[in-house]
Short mmCIF file of C-alpha atoms in Angstrom, two decimals:
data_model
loop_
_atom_site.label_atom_id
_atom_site.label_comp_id
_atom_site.label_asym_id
_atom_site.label_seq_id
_atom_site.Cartn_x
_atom_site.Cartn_y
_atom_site.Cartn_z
CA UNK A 1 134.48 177.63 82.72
CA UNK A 2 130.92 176.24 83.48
CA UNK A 3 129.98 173.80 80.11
CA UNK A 4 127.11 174.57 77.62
CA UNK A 5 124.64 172.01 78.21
CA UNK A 6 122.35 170.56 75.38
CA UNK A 7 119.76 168.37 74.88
CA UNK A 8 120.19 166.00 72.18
CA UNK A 9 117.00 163.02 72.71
CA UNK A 10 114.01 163.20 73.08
CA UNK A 11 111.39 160.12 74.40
CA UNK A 12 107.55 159.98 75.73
CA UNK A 13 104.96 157.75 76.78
CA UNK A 14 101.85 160.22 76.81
CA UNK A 15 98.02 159.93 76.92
CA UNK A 16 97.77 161.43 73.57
CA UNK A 17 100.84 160.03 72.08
CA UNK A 18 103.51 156.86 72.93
CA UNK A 19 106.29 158.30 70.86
CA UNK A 20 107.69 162.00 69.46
CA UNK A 21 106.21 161.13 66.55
CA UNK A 22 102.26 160.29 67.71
CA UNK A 23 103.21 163.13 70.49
CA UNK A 24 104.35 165.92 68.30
CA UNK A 25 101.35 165.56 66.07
CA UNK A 26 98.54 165.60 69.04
CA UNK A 27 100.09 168.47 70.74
CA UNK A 28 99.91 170.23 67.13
CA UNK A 29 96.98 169.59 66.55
CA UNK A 30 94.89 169.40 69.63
CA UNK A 31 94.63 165.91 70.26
CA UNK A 32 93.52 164.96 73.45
CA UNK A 33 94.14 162.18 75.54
CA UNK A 34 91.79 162.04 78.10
CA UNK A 35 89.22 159.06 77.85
CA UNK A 36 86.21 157.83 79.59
CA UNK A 37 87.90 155.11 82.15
CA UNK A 38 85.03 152.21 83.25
CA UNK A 39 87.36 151.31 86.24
CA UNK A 40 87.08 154.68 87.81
CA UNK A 41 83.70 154.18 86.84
CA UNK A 42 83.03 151.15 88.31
CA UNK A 43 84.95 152.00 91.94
CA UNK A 44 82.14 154.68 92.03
CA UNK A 45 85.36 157.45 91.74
CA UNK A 46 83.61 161.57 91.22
CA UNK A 47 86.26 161.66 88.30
CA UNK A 48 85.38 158.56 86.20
CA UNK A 49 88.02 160.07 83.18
CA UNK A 50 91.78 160.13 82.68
CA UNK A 51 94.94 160.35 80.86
CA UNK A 52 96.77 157.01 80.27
CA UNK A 53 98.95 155.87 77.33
CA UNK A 54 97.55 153.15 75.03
CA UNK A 55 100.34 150.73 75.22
CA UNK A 56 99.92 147.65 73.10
CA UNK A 57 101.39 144.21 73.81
CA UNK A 58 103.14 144.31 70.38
CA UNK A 59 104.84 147.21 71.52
CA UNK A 60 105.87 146.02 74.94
CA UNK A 61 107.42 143.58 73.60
CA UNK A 62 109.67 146.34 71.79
CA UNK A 63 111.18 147.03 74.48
CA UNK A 64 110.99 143.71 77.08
CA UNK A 65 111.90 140.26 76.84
CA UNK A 66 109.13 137.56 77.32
CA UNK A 67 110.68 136.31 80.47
CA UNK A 68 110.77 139.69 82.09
CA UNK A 69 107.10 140.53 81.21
CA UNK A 70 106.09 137.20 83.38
CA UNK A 71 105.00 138.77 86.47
CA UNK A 72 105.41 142.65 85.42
CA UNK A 73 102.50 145.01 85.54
CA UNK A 74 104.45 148.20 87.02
CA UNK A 75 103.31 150.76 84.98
CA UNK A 76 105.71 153.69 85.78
CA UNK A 77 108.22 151.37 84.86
CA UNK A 78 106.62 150.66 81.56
CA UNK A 79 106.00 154.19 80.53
CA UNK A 80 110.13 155.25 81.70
CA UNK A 81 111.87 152.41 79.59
CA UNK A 82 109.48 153.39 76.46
CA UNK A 83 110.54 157.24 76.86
CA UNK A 84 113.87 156.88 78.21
CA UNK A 85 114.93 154.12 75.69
CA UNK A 86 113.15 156.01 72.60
CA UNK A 87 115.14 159.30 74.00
CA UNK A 88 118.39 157.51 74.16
CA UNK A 89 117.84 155.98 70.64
CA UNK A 90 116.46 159.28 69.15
CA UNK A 91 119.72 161.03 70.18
CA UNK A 92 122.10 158.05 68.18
CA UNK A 93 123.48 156.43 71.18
CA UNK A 94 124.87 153.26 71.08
CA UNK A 95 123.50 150.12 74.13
CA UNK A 96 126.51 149.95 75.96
CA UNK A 97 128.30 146.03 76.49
CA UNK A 98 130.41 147.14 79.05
CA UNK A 99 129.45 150.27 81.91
CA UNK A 100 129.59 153.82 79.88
CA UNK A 101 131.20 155.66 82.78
CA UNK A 102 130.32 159.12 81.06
CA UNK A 103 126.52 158.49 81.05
CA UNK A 104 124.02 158.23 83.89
CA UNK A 105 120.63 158.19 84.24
CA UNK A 106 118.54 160.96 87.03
CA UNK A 107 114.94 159.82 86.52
CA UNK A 108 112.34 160.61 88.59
CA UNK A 109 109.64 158.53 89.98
CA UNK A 110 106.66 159.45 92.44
CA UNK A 111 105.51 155.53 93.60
CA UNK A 112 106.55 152.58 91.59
CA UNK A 113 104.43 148.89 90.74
CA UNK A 114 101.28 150.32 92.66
CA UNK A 115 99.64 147.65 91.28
CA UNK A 116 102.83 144.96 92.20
CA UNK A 117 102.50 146.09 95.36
CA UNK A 118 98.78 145.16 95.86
CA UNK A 119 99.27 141.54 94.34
CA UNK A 120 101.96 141.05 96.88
CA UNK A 121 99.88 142.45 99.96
CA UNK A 122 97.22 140.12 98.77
CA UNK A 123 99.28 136.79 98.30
CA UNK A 124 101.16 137.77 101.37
CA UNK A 125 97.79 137.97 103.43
CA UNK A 126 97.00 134.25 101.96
CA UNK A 127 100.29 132.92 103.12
CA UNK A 128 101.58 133.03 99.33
CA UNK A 129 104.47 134.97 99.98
CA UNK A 130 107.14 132.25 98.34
CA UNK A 131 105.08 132.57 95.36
CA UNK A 132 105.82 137.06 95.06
CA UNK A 133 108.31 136.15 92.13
CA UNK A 134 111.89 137.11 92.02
CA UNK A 135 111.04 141.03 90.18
CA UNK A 136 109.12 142.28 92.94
CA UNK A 137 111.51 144.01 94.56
CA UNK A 138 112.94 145.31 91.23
CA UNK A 139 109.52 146.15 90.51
CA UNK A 140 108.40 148.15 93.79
CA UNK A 141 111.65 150.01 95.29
CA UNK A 142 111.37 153.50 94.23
CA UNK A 143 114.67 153.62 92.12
CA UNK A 144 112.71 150.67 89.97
CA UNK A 145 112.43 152.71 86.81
CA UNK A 146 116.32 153.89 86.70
CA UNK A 147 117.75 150.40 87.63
CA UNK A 148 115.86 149.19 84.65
CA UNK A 149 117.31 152.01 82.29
CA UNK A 150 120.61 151.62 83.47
CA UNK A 151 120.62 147.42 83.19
CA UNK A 152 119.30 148.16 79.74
CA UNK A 153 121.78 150.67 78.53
CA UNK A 154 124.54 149.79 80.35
CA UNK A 155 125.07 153.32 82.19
CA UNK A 156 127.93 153.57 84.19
CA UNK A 157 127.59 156.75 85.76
CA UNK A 158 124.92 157.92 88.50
CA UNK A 159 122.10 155.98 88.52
CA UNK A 160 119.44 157.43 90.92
CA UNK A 161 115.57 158.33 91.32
CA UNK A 162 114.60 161.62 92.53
CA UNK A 163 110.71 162.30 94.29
CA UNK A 164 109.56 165.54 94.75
CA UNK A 165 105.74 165.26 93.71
CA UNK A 166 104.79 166.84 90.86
CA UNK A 167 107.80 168.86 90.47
CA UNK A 168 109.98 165.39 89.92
CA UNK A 169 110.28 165.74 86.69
CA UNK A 170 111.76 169.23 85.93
CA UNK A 171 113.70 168.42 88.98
CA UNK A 172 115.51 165.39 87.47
CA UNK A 173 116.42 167.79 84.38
CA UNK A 174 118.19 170.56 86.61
CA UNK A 175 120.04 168.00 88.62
CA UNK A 176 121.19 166.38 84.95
CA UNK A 177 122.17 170.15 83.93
CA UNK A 178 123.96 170.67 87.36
CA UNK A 179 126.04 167.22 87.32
CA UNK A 180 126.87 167.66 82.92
CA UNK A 181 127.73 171.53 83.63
CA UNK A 182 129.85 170.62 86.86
CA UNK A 183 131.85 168.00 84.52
CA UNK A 184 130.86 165.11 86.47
CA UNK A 185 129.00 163.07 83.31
CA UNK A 186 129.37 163.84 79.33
CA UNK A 187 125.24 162.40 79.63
CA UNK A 188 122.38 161.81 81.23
CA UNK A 189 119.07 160.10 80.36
CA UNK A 190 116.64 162.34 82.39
CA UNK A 191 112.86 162.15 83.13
CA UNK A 192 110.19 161.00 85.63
CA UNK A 193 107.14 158.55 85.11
CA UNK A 194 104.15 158.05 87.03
CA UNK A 195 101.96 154.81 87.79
CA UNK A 196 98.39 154.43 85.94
CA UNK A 197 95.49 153.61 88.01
CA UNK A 198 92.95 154.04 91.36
CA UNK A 199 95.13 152.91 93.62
CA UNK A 200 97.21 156.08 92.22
CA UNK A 201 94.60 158.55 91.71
CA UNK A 202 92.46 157.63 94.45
CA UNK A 203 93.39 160.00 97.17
CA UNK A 204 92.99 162.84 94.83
CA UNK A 205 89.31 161.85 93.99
CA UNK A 206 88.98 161.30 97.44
CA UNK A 207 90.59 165.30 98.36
CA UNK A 208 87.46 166.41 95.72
CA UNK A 209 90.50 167.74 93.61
CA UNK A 210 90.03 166.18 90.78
CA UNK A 211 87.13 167.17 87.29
CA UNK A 212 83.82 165.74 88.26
CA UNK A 213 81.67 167.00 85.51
CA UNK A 214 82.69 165.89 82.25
CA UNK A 215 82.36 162.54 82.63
CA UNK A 216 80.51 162.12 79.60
CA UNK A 217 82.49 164.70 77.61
CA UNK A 218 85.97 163.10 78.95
CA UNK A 219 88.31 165.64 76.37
CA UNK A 220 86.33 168.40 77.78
CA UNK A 221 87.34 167.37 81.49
CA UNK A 222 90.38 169.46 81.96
CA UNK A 223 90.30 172.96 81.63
CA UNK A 224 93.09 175.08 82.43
CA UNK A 225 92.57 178.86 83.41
CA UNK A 226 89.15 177.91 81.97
CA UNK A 227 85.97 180.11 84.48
CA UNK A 228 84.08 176.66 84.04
CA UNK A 229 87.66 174.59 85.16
CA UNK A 230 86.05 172.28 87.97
CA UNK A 231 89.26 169.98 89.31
CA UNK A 232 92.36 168.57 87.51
CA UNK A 233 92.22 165.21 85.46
CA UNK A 234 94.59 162.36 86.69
CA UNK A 235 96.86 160.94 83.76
CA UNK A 236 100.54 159.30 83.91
CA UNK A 237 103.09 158.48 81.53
CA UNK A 238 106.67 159.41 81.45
CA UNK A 239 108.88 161.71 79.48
CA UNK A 240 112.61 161.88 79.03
CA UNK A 241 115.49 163.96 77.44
CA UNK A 242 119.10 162.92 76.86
CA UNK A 243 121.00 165.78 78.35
CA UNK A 244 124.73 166.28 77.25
CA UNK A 245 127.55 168.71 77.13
CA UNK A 246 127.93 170.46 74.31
CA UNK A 247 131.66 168.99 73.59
CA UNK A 248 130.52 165.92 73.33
CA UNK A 249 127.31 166.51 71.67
CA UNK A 250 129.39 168.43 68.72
CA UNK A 251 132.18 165.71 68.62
CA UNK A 252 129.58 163.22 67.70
CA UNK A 253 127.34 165.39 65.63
CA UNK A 254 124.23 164.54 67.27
CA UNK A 255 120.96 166.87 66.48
CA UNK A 256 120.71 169.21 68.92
CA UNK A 257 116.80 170.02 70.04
CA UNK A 258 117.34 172.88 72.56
CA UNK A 259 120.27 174.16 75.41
CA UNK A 260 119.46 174.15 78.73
CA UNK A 261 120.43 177.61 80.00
CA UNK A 262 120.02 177.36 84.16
CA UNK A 263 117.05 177.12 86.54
CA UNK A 264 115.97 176.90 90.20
CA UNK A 265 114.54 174.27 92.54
CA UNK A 266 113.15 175.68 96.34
CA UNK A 267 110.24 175.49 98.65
CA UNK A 268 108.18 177.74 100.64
CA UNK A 269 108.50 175.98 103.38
CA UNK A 270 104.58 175.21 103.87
CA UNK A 271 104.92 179.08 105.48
CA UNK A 272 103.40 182.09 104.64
CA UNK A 273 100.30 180.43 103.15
CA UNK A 274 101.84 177.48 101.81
CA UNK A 275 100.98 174.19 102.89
CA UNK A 276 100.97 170.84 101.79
CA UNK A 277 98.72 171.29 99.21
CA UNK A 278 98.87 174.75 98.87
CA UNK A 279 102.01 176.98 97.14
CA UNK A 280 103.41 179.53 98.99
CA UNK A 281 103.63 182.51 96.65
CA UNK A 282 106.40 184.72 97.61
CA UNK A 283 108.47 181.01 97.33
CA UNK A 284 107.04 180.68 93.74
CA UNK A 285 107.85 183.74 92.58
CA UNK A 286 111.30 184.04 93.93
CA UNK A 287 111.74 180.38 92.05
CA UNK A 288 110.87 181.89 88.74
CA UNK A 289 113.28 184.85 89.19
CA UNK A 290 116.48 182.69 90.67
CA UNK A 291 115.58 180.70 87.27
CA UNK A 292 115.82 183.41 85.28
CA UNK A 293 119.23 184.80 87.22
CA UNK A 294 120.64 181.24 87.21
CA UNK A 295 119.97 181.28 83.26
CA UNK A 296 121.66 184.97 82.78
CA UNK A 297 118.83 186.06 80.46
CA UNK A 298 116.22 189.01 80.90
CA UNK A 299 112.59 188.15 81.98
CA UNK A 300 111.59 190.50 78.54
CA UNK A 301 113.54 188.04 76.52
CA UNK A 302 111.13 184.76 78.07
CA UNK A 303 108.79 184.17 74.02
CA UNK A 304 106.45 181.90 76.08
CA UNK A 305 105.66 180.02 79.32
CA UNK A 306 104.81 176.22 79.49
CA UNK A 307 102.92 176.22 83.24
CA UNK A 308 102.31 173.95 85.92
CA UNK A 309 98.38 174.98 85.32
CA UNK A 310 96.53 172.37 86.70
CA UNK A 311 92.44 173.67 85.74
CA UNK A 312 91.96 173.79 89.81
CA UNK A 313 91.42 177.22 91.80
CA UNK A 314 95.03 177.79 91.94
CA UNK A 315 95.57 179.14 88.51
CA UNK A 316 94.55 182.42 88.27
CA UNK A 317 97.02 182.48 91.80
CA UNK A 318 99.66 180.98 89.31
CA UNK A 319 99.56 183.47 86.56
CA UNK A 320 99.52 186.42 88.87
CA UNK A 321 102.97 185.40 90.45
CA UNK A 322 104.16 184.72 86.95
CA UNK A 323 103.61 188.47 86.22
CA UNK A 324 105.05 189.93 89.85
CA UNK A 325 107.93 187.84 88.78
CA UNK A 326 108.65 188.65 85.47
CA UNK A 327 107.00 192.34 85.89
CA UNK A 328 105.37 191.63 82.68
CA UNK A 329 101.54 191.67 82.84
CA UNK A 330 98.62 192.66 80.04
CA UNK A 331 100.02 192.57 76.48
CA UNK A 332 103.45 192.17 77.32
CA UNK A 333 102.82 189.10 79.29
CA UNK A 334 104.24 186.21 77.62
CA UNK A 335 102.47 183.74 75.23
CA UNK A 336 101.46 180.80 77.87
CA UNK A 337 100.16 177.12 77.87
CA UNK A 338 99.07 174.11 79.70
CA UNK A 339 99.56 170.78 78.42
CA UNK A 340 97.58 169.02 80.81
CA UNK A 341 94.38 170.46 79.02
CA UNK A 342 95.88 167.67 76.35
CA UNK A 343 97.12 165.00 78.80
CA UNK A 344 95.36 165.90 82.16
CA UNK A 345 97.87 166.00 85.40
CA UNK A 346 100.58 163.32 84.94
CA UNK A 347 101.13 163.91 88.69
CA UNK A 348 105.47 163.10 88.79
CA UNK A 349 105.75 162.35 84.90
CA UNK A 350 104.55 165.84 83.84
CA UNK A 351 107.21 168.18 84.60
CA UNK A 352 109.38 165.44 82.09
CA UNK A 353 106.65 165.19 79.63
CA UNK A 354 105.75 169.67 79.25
CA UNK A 355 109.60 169.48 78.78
CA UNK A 356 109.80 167.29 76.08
CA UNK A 357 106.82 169.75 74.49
CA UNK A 358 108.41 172.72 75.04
CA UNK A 359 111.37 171.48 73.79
CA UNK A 360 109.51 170.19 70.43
CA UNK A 361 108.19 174.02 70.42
CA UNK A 362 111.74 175.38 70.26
CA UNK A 363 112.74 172.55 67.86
CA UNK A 364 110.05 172.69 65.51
CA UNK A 365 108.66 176.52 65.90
CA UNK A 366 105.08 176.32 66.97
CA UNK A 367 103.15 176.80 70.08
CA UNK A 368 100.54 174.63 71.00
CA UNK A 369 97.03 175.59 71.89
CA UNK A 370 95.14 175.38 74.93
CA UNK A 371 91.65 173.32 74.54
CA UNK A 372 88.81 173.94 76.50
CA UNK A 373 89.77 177.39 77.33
CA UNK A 374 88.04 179.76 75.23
CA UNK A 375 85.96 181.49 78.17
CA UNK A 376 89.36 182.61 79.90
CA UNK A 377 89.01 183.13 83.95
CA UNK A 378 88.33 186.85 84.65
CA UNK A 379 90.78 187.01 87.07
CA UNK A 380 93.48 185.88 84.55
CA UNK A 381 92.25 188.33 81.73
CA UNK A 382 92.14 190.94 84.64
CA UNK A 383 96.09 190.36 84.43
CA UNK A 384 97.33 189.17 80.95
CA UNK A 385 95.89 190.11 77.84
CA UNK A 386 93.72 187.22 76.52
CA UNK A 387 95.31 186.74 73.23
CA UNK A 388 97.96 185.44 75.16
CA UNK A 389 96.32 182.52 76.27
CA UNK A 390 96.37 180.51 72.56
CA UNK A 391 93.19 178.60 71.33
CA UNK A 392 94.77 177.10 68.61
CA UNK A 393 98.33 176.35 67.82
CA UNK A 394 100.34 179.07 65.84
CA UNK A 395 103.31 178.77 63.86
CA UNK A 396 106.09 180.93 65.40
CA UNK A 397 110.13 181.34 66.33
CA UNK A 398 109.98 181.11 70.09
CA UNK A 399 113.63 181.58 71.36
CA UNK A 400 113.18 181.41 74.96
CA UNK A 401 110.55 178.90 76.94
CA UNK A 402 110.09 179.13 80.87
CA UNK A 403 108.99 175.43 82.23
CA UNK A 404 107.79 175.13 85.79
CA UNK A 405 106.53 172.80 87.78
CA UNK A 406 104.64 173.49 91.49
CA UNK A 407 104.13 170.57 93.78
CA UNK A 408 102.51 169.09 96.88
CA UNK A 409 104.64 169.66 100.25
CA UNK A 410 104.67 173.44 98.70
CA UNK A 411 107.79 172.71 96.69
CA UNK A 412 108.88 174.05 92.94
CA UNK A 413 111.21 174.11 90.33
CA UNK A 414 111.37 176.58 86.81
CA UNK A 415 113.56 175.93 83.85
CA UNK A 416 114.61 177.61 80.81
CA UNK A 417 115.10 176.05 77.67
CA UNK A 418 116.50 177.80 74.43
CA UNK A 419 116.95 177.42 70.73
CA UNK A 420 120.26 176.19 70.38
CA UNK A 421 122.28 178.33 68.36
CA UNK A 422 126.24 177.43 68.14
#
């Protein structure tokens, strides 16, 4: 018999929020985190705004010993110990002295120590290269962010780092589900982070993809199935979820935010009109409804949709293979959101961080609002009723939430996340 599986933490490092706490209340009310950037500015970038959480030195040192911040300016790295260390707190786990063989970690990464990696390349060029340090490596390999975890926790179990673009981090949550449902782990700490930065968001300024025109208005920047959306708005951050059978979960009796019910993970293949940046919709849509099949539940049960919704020409293309695969479309289209008109596009930390907020939606009965959306695209209100598309939050029951995540290299993955009942 195939285990219940639970989630029972919750963690996040967010542009408008480092903590549930901070991160509950902005997505509640609004809050944005997008900010005027004079870096961006000053490398002459289109997009001079961003998303990127306001991490103090007080609070680094929450979480890092003095001798390990000598040298350490990986930001992805950063962002996953907050959130994963906050999620495995928050769900009343203890820091392991010896290997916990019945907990792992799966989080997700897309680059790691960007900016590690250019102090290297530079000392390197000057002959330096005795003088790199002894975390660089720790720092740079691509696995960075779970090795940390894992030293700090003392997880016994599998410790890996998965990559799939921006699909990473809803990824790393269905290959926790798999592994905890298959009985090979009790637990794991699950998530993705992304790096802060140009040397990060370059290329995407550089593809034109990226909001151009609110550079002086930065929380009006991203825009999300907004007629006047002009280009997605980098961010980072990372977001994580303790994911755990429900035995074990029970046995300890740990507070239980949400149950993971199933979910799907394919690609189209970059055929068929997909490409690498492009989806390919027949793939997308047959993602959703393997989701929904994997999860045993009926599309008319799904209260609300957190998308992948990125404010770029894509997301009208989005909402119309939402409603060919549910078969839902006007007023009986789901309620759905985008947090990145909060955060902007985490890139690889945002399928982890829209989990951890639709989980807080389940947990706490609300859905959040969109911002900057109030003249709706016609070709979305063509196929979903606009009333659907929520200005402001609303108090509400939601039982059901569908996450998804779509991602360069024309690859996806869609979750579904319930109120846990026992």
């Amino acid at each position: 018999m195939k285990k219940r599986v639970v989630i029972t933490g919750l963690g996040v490092a967010a542009p408008n929020g480092v903590g549930i706490a901070e991160f509950t209340n902005a997505i509640k009310n609004g809050i944005s985190g997008i900010r005027y950037d004079a870096q961006l500015a000053e490398l002459q970038f289109s997009c001079q705004i961003a998303g990127q959480p306001q991490i103090s030195d007080e609070l680094k040192s929450q979480y890092f010993t003095e001798l390990e911040l000598r040298g350490f300016n990986s930001t992805g790295i950063l962002y996953g110990v907050i959130a994963g260390l906050e999620a495995w707190k928050n769900a009343g786990l203890p820091i392991n002295e010896t290997p916990d063989w019945d907990s792992g970690t799966i989080f997700g990464s897309g680059t790691s120590g960007i900016e590690k990696f250019r102090e290297s390349i530079y000392k390197i060029d000057d002959l330096q290269t005795r003088r790199l340090g002894s975390t660089v490596v720790a720092q740079t390999m691509n696995s960075g962010v779970s090795a940390y975890l894992a030293g700090k926790l003392g997880l016994g179990n599998q410790v890996t780092t998965n990559s799939s673009a921006c699909t990473t981090g809803t990824e790393a949550i269905l290959m926790a589900y798999d592994r905890i449902q298959s009985g090979q782990a009790k637990r794991i700490l699950a998530g993705s982070t992304s790096d802060s930065g140009p040397y990060i968001w370059a290329g995407f300024d550089a593809l034109r993809v990226c909001s151009s025109k609110y550079n002086e208005n930065p929380e009006e920047g991203s825009r999300p199935m907004s007629s006047t959306a002009c280009g997605f708005v980098p961010g980072s951050g990372a977001g994580a979820l303790v994911i755990e059978d429900l035995e074990s979960a029970l046995e300890r009796k740990a507070v239980i935010y949400g149950e993971i019910l199933g979910g799907n993970v394919n690609s189209g293949g970059q055929r068929d009109g997909g490409s690498m940046t492009a989806p390919n919709s027949i793939a997308v849509q047959k993602c959703i409804k393997n989701a929904i099949l994997n999860a045993n539940v009926n599309p008319n049960e799904i209260d609300a949709i957190n998308g992948h919704l990125t404010a770029t020409t894509k997301d009208s293309l989005e909402i119309e293979n939402w409603t060919k695969a549910l078969e839902r479309n006007g007023a009986d289209f789901p309620y759905i959101n985008s947090l990145k008109s909060l955060t902007g596009h985490c890139l690889s930390a945002s399928g982890s961080i829209e989990s951890v907020a639709s989980i807080l939606q389940l947990h706490e009965g609300f859905l959040f609002g969109n911002l900057n959306c109030s003249d709706l695209h016609p070709e979305i209100s063509a196929l979903i009723d606009s009333s659907k598309v929520l200005q402001k939050t609303i108090k509400s029951n939601p039982k059901i939430i569908a996450k998804a995540s779509f991602g360069f290299g024309d690859v996806n993955a869609c979750i579904l996340f319930k109120k846990f009942e026992n």
